[in-house]
GROMACS .gro file of C-alpha atoms in nm:
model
  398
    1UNK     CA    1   7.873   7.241  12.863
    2UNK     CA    2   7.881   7.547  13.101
    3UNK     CA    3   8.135   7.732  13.307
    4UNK     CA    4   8.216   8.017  13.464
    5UNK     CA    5   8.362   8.343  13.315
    6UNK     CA    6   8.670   8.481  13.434
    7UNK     CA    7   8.761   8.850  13.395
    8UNK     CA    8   9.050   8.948  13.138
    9UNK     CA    9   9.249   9.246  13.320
   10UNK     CA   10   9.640   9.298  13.397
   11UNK     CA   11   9.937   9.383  13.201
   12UNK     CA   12  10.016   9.040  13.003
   13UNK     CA   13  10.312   8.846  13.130
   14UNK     CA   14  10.517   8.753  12.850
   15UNK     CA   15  10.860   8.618  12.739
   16UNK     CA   16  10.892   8.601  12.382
   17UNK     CA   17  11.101   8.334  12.131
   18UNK     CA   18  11.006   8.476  11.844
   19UNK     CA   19  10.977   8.795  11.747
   20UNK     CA   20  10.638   9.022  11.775
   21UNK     CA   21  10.441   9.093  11.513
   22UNK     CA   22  10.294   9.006  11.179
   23UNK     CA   23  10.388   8.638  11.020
   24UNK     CA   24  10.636   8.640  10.780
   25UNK     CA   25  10.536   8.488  10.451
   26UNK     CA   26  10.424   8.113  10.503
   27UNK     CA   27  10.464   8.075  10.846
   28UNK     CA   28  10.317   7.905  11.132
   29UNK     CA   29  10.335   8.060  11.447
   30UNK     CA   30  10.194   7.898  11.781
   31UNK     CA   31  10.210   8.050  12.099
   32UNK     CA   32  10.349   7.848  12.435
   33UNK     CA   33  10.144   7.946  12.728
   34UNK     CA   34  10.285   7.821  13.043
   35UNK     CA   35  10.357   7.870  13.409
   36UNK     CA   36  10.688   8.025  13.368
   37UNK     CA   37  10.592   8.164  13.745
   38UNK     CA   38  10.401   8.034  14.028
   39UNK     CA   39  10.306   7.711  14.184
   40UNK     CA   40  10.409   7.453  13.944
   41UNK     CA   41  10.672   7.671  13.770
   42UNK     CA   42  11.001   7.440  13.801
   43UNK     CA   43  10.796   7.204  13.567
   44UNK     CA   44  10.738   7.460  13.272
   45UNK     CA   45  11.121   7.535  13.075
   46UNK     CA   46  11.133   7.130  13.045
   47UNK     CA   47  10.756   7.139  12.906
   48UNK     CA   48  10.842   7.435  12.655
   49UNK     CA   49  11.189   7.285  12.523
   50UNK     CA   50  10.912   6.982  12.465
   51UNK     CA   51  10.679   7.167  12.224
   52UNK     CA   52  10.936   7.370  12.104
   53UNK     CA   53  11.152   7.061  11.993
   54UNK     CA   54  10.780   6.928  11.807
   55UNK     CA   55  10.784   7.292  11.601
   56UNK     CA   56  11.164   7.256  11.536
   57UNK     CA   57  11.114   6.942  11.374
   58UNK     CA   58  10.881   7.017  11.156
   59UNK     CA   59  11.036   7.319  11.058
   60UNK     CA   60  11.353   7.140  10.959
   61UNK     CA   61  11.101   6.898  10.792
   62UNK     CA   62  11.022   7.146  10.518
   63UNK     CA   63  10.656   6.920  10.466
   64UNK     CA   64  10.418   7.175  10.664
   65UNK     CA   65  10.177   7.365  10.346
   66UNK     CA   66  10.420   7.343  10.164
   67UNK     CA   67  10.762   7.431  10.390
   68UNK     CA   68  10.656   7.659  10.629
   69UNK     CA   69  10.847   7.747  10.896
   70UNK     CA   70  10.705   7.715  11.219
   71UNK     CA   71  10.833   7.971  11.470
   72UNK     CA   72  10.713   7.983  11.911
   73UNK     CA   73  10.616   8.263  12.113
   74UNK     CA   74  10.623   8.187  12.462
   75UNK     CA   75  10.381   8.352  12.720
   76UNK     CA   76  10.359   8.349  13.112
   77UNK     CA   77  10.016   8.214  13.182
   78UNK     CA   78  10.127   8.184  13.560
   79UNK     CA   79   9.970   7.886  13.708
   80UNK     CA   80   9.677   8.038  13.947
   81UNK     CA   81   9.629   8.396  13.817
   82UNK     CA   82   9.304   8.417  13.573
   83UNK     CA   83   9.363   8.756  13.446
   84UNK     CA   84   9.722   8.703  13.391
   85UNK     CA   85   9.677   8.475  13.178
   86UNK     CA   86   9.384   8.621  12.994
   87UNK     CA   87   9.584   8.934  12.917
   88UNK     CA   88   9.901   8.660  12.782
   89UNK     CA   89   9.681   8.474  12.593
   90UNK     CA   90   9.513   8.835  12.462
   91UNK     CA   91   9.852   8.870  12.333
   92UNK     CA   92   9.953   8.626  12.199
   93UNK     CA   93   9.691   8.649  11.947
   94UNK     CA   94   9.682   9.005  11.891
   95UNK     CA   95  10.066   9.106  11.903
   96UNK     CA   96  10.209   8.782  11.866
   97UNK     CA   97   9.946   8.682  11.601
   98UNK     CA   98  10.023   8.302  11.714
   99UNK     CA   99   9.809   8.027  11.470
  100UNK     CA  100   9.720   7.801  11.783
  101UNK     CA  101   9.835   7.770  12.148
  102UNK     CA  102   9.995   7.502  12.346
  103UNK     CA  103   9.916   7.561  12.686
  104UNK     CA  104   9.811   7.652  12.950
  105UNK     CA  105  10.001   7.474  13.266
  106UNK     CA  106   9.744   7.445  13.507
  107UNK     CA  107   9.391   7.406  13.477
  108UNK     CA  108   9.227   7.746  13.625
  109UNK     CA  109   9.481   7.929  13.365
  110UNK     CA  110   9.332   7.707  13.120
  111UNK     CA  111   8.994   7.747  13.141
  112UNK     CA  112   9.039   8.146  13.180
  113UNK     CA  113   9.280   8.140  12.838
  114UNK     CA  114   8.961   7.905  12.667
  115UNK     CA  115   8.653   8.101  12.784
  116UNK     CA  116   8.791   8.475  12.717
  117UNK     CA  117   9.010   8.446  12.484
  118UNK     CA  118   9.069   8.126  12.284
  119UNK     CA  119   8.713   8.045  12.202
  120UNK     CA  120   8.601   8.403  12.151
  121UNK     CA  121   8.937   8.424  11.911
  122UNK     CA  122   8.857   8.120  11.737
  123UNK     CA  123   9.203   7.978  11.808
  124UNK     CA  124   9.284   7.642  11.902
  125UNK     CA  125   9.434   7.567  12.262
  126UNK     CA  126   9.609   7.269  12.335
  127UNK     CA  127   9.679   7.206  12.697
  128UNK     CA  128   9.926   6.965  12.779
  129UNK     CA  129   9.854   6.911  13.145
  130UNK     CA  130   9.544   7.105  13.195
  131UNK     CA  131   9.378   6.816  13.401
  132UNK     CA  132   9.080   6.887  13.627
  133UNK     CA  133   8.722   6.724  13.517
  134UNK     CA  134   8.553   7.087  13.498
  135UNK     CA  135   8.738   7.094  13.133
  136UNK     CA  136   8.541   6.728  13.030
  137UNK     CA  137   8.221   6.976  13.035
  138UNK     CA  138   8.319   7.311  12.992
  139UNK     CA  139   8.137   7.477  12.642
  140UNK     CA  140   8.454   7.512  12.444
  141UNK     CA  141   8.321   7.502  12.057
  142UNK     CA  142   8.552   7.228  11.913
  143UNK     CA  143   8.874   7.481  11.981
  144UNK     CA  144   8.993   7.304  12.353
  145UNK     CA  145   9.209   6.956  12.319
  146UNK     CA  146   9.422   6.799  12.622
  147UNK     CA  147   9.720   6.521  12.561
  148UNK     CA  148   9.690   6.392  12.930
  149UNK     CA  149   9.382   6.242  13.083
  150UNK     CA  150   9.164   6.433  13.324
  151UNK     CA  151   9.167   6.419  13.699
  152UNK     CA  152   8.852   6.193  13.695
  153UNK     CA  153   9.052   5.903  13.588
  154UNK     CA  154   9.385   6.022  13.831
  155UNK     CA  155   9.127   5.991  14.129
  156UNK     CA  156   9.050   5.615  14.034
  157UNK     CA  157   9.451   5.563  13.992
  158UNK     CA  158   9.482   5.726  14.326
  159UNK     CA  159   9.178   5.513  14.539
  160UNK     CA  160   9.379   5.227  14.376
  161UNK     CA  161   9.687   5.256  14.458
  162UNK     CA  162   9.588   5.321  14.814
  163UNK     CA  163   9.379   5.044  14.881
  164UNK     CA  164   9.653   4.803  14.730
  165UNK     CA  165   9.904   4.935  14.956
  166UNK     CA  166   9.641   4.844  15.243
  167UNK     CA  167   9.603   5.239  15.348
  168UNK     CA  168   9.277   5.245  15.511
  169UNK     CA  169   9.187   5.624  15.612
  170UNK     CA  170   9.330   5.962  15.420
  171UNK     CA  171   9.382   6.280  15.539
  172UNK     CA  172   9.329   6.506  15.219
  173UNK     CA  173   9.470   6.853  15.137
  174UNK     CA  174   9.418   7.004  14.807
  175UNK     CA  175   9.512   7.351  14.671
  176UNK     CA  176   9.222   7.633  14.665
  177UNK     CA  177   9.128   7.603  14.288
  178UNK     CA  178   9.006   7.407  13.991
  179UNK     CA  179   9.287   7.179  13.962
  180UNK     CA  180   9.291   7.118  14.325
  181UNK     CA  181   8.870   7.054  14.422
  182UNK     CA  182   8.850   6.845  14.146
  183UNK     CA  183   9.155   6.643  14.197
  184UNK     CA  184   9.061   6.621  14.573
  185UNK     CA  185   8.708   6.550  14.517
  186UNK     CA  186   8.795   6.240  14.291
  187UNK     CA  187   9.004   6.098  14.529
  188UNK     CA  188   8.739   6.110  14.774
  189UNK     CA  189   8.456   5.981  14.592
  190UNK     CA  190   8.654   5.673  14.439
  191UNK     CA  191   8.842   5.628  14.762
  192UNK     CA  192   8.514   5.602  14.959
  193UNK     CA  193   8.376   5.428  14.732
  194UNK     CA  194   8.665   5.175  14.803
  195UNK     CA  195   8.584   5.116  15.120
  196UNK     CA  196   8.830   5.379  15.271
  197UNK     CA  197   8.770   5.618  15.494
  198UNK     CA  198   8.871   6.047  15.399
  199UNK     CA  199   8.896   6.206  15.788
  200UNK     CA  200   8.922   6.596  15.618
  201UNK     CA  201   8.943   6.726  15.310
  202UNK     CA  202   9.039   7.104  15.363
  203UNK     CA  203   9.207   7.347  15.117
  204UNK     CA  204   9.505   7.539  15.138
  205UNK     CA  205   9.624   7.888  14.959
  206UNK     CA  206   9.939   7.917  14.739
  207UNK     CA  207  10.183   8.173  14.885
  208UNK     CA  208  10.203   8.157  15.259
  209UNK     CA  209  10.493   8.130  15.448
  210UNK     CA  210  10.306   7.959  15.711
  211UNK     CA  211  10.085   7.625  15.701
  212UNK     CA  212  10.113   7.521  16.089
  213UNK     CA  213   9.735   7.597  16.119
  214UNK     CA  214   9.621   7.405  15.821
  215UNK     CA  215   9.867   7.111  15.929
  216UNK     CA  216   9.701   7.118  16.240
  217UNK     CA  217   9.363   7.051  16.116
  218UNK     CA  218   9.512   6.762  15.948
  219UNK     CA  219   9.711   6.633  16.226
  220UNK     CA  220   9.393   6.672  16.480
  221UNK     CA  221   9.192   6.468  16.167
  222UNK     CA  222   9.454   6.226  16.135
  223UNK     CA  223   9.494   5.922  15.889
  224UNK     CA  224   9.751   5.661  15.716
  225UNK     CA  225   9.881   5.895  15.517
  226UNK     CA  226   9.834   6.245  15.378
  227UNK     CA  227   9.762   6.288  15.073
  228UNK     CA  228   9.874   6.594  14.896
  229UNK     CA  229   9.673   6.772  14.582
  230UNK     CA  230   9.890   7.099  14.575
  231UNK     CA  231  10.171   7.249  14.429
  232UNK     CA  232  10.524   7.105  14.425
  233UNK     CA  233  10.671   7.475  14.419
  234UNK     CA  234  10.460   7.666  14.696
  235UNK     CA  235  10.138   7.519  14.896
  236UNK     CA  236  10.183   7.168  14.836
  237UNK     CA  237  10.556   7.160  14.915
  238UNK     CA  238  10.474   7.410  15.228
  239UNK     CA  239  10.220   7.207  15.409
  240UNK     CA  240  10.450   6.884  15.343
  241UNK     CA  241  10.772   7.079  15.512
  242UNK     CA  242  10.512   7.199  15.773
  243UNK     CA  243  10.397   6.851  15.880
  244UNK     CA  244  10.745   6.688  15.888
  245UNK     CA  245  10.840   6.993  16.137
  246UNK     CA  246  10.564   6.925  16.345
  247UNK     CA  247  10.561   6.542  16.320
  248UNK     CA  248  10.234   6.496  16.195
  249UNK     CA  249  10.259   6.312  15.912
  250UNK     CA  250  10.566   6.146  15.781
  251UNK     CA  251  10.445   5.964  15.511
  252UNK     CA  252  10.285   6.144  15.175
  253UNK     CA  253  10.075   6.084  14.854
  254UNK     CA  254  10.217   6.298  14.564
  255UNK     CA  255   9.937   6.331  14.252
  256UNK     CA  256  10.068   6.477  13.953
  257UNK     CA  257  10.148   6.858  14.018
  258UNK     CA  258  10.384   6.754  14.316
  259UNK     CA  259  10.621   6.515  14.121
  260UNK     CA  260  10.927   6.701  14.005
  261UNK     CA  261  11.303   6.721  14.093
  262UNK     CA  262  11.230   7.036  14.248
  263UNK     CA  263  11.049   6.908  14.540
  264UNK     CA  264  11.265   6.606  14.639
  265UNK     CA  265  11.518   6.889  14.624
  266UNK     CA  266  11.409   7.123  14.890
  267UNK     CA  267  11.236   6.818  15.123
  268UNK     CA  268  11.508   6.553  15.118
  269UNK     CA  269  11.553   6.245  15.246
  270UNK     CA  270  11.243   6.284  15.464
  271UNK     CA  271  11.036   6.244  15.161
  272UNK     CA  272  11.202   5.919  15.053
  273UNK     CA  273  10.894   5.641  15.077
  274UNK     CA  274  10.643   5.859  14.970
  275UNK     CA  275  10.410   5.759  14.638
  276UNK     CA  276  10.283   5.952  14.380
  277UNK     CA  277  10.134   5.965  14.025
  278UNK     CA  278  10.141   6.121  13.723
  279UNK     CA  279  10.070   6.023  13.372
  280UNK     CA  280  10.333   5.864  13.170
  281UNK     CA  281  10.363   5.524  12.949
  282UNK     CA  282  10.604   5.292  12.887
  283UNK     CA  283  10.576   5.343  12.512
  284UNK     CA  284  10.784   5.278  12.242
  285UNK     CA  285  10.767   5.665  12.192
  286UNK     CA  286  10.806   5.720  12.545
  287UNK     CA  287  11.200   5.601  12.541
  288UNK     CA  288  11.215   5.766  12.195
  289UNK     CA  289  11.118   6.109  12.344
  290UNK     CA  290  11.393   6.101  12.625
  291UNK     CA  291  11.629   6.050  12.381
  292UNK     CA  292  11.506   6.276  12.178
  293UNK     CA  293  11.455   6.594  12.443
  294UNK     CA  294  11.871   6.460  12.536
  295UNK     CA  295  12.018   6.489  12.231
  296UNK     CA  296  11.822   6.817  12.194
  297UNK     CA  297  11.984   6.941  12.583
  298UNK     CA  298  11.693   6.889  12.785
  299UNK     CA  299  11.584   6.659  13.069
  300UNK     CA  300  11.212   6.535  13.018
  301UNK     CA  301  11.061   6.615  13.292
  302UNK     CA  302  10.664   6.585  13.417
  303UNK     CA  303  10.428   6.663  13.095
  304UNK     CA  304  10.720   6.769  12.879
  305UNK     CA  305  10.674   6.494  12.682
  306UNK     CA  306  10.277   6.585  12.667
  307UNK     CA  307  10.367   6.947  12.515
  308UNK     CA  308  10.593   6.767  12.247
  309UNK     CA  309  10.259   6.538  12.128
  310UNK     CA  310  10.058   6.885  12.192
  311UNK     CA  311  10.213   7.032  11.963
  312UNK     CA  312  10.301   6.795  11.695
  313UNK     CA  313   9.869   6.698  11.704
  314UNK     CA  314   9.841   7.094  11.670
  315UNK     CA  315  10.057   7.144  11.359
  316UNK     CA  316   9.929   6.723  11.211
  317UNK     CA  317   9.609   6.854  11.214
  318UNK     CA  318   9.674   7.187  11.015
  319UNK     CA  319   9.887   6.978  10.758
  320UNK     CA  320   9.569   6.744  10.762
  321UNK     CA  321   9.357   7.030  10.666
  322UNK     CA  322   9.534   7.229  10.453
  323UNK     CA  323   9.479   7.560  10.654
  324UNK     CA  324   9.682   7.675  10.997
  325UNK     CA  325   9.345   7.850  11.033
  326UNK     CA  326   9.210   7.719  11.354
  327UNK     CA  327   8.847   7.711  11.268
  328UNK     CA  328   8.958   7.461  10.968
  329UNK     CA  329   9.195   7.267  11.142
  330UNK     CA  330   9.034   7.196  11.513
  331UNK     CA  331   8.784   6.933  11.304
  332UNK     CA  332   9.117   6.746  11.166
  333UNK     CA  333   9.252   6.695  11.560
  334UNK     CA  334   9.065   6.354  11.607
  335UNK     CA  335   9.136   6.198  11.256
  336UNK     CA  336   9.505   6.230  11.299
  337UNK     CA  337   9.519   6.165  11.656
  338UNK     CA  338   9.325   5.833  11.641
  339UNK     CA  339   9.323   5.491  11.408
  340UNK     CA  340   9.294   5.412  11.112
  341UNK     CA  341   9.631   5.518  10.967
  342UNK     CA  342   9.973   5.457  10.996
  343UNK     CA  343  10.126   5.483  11.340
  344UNK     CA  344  10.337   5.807  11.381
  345UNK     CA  345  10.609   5.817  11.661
  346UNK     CA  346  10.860   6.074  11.821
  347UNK     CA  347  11.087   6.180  11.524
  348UNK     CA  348  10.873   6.093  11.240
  349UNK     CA  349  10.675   6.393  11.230
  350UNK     CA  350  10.809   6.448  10.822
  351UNK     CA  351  10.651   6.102  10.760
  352UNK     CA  352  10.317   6.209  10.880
  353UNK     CA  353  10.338   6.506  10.760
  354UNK     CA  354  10.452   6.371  10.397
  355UNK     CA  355  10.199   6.084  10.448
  356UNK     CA  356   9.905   6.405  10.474
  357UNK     CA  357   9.997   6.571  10.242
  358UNK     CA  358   9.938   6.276  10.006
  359UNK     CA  359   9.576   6.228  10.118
  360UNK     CA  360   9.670   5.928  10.329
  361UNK     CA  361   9.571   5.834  10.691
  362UNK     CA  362   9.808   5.882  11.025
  363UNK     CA  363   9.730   5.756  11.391
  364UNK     CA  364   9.932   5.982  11.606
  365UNK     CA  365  10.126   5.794  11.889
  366UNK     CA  366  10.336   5.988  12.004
  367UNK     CA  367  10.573   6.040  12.317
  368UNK     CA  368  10.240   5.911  12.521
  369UNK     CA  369  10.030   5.672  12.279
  370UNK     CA  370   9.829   5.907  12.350
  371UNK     CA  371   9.403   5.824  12.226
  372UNK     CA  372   9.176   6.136  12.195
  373UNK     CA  373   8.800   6.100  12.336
  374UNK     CA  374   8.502   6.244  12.308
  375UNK     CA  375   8.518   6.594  12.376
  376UNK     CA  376   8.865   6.722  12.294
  377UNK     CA  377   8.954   6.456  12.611
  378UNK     CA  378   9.265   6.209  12.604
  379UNK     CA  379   9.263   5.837  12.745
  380UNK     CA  380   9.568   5.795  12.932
  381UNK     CA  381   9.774   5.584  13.123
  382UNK     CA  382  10.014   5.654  13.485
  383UNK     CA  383  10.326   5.612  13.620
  384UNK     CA  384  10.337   5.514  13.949
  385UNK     CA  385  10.589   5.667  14.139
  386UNK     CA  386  10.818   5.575  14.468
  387UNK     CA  387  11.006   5.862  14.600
  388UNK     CA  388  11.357   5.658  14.647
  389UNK     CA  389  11.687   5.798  14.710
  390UNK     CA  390  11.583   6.118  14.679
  391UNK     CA  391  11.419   6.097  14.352
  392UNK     CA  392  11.107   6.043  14.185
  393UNK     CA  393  11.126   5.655  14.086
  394UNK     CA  394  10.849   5.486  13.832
  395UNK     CA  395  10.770   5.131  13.999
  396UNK     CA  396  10.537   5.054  13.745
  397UNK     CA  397  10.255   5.202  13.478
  398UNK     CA  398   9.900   5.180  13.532
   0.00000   0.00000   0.00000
């Protein structure tokens, strides 16, 4: 397990729920490290309303150690900016003196938090949507855990789903980073591997206000349809705009970190017949969840429901261990996550919790039946999505 090291610099970027400092007595405190800004960030106040509603629960439970309260701190990881989200995570921990932390959003703000801060902390991080294959391998000392599966199993979804729908050449563009070469190189290899044929696979920045010259590459490459491993906020949304203005693709792939209202928003009708992906299950918990996050004032969108079974895992495992200390607790994440034990569902975290604490057995369903893997990794399943109407439609799971 290897990876590189990221430097920890910049002012922290922080928005706090709870208030700084030192725990009152018996409490848990976990941080919430998400993209509040950048690339994705349209996805991450439905995503925090989803781990915060996990924490409230339990709270209201009174069965954590004994009744704690459990109390968030939210912190801007951004989505792209390593030392941003360094310097958030630094505070969380020091300032904030958080237990654990669900985050981060995106992958590269992931594997900065793990590697400078989280590991060398000794504090759990528990990234809801953190999904690029670097994380299956990166060294991360038992204190890294993701609820939705990694990017190696999207780009099988993907090659799939293309090949079904009798799409016979790709032209690939993939945001500049972790998230986006991994993504982008899965698709490839499984999609080749297929039988189909990739004509480019080029990267693109976040941030410009002009993609005409990378849509030009793409157009000159040309293909069935172009497939689109970006951002739904910024690049990935740009170079989709840029290649509807220009005619040279009308017809788009949408992996996981381009679904979201905010995108069918600003293209319109002009995306309507596109396809996409992102995980999702069709669940018992699943339909428990959106009624849950409804009653609660929220819509569930993309990975919200993730962050709800992030946290509720995170605080499972502490009750499973008797200790909200993270070097106790991160060996506990597997035993309640997994069989044998008694399934636990959306909105019966007090009977897991009460089920604990009298040295029985839980298997942790959740929002996502979600199943944790070797390695802190999740098995997971995917909605397939048809972009109909002007929204993001599920046409089946896979």
């Amino acid at each position: 397990m290897k990876k590189l090291a990221l430097a920890v610099a910049a002012a922290s970027m922080i928005a706090g729920a709870a208030q700084a400092g030192s725990h009152m007595p018996n409490e848990v405190r976990l941080g919430v490290a998400l993209g509040f800004t950048g690339p994705a960030e349209s996805l991450a106040a439905s995503m925090a309303a989803g781990a915060e509603l996990a924490m409230k629960e339990v709270s209201d439970s009174g069965k954590l150690l004994g009744g704690a309260k459990v109390t968030s701190s939210r912190a801007d990881s951004t989505c792209t900016d390593a030392a941003a989200a360094a310097a958030a995570a630094e505070r969380l921990i020091a300032a904030e003196k958080v237990d654990a932390i669900v985050g981060a959003l995106c992958s590269g703000a992931t594997i900065s938090i793990l590697q400078n801060v989280a590991m060398p902390n000794g504090v759990v991080l528990f990234s809801p949507s953190a999904t690029s294959p670097a994380l299956s391998t990166l060294e991360d000392n038992g204190y890294f855990f993701r609820a939705s599966p990694s990017d190696a199993r999207q780009g099988q979804v993907i090659a799939e789903m293309l090949k079904e729908k009798g799409y016979k050449s790709i032209a690939l563009s993939y945001t500049n980073n972790d998230y986006g070469k991994g993504l982008a190189d899965s698709i490839q290899s499984n999609f080749e591997a297929a039988g189909g044929k990739v004509t480019i696979n080029t990267p693109h920045e976040d941030g410009k206000g002009d993609y005409s010259a990378e849509v030009g590459a793409l157009a000159q490459a040309g293909g069935d349809i172009l497939v689109v491993a970006g951002y739904l906020d910024q690049g990935g949304k740009g170079i989709i705009q840029s290649s509807l203005d220009s005619g040279a693709f009308d017809h788009f792939f949408l992996p996981d970190a381009m679904i979201g209202d905010s995108l069918t928003a600003a293209i319109g009708k002009d995306l309507n017949g596109s396809i996409g992906t992102v995980p999702g299950t069709d669940s018992p918990g699943s339909a428990t969840y959106q009624e849950m996050a409804k009653a609660a004032g929220f819509e569930a969108g993309p990975y919200s429901d993730y962050s709800y079974d992030a946290a509720a895992m995170t605080l499972l495992a502490m009750q499973a261990a008797k200790s909200k200390d993270s070097k106790v607790f991160k060996d506990f994440v597997f035993e309640i996550a997994n069989a044998p034990g008694e399934k636990i569902y959306p909105g019966e975290l007090a009977k897991g919790l009460e089920i604990l604490a009298n040295g029985g057995q839980i298997d942790y369903v959740g929002a996502t039946a979600v199943e944790l893997i070797g390695g802190g990794e999740s098995a997971g399943s995917y909605r397939e999505i048809l972009v109909k109407d002007q929204k993001n439609t599920t046409v089946r799971y896979r």
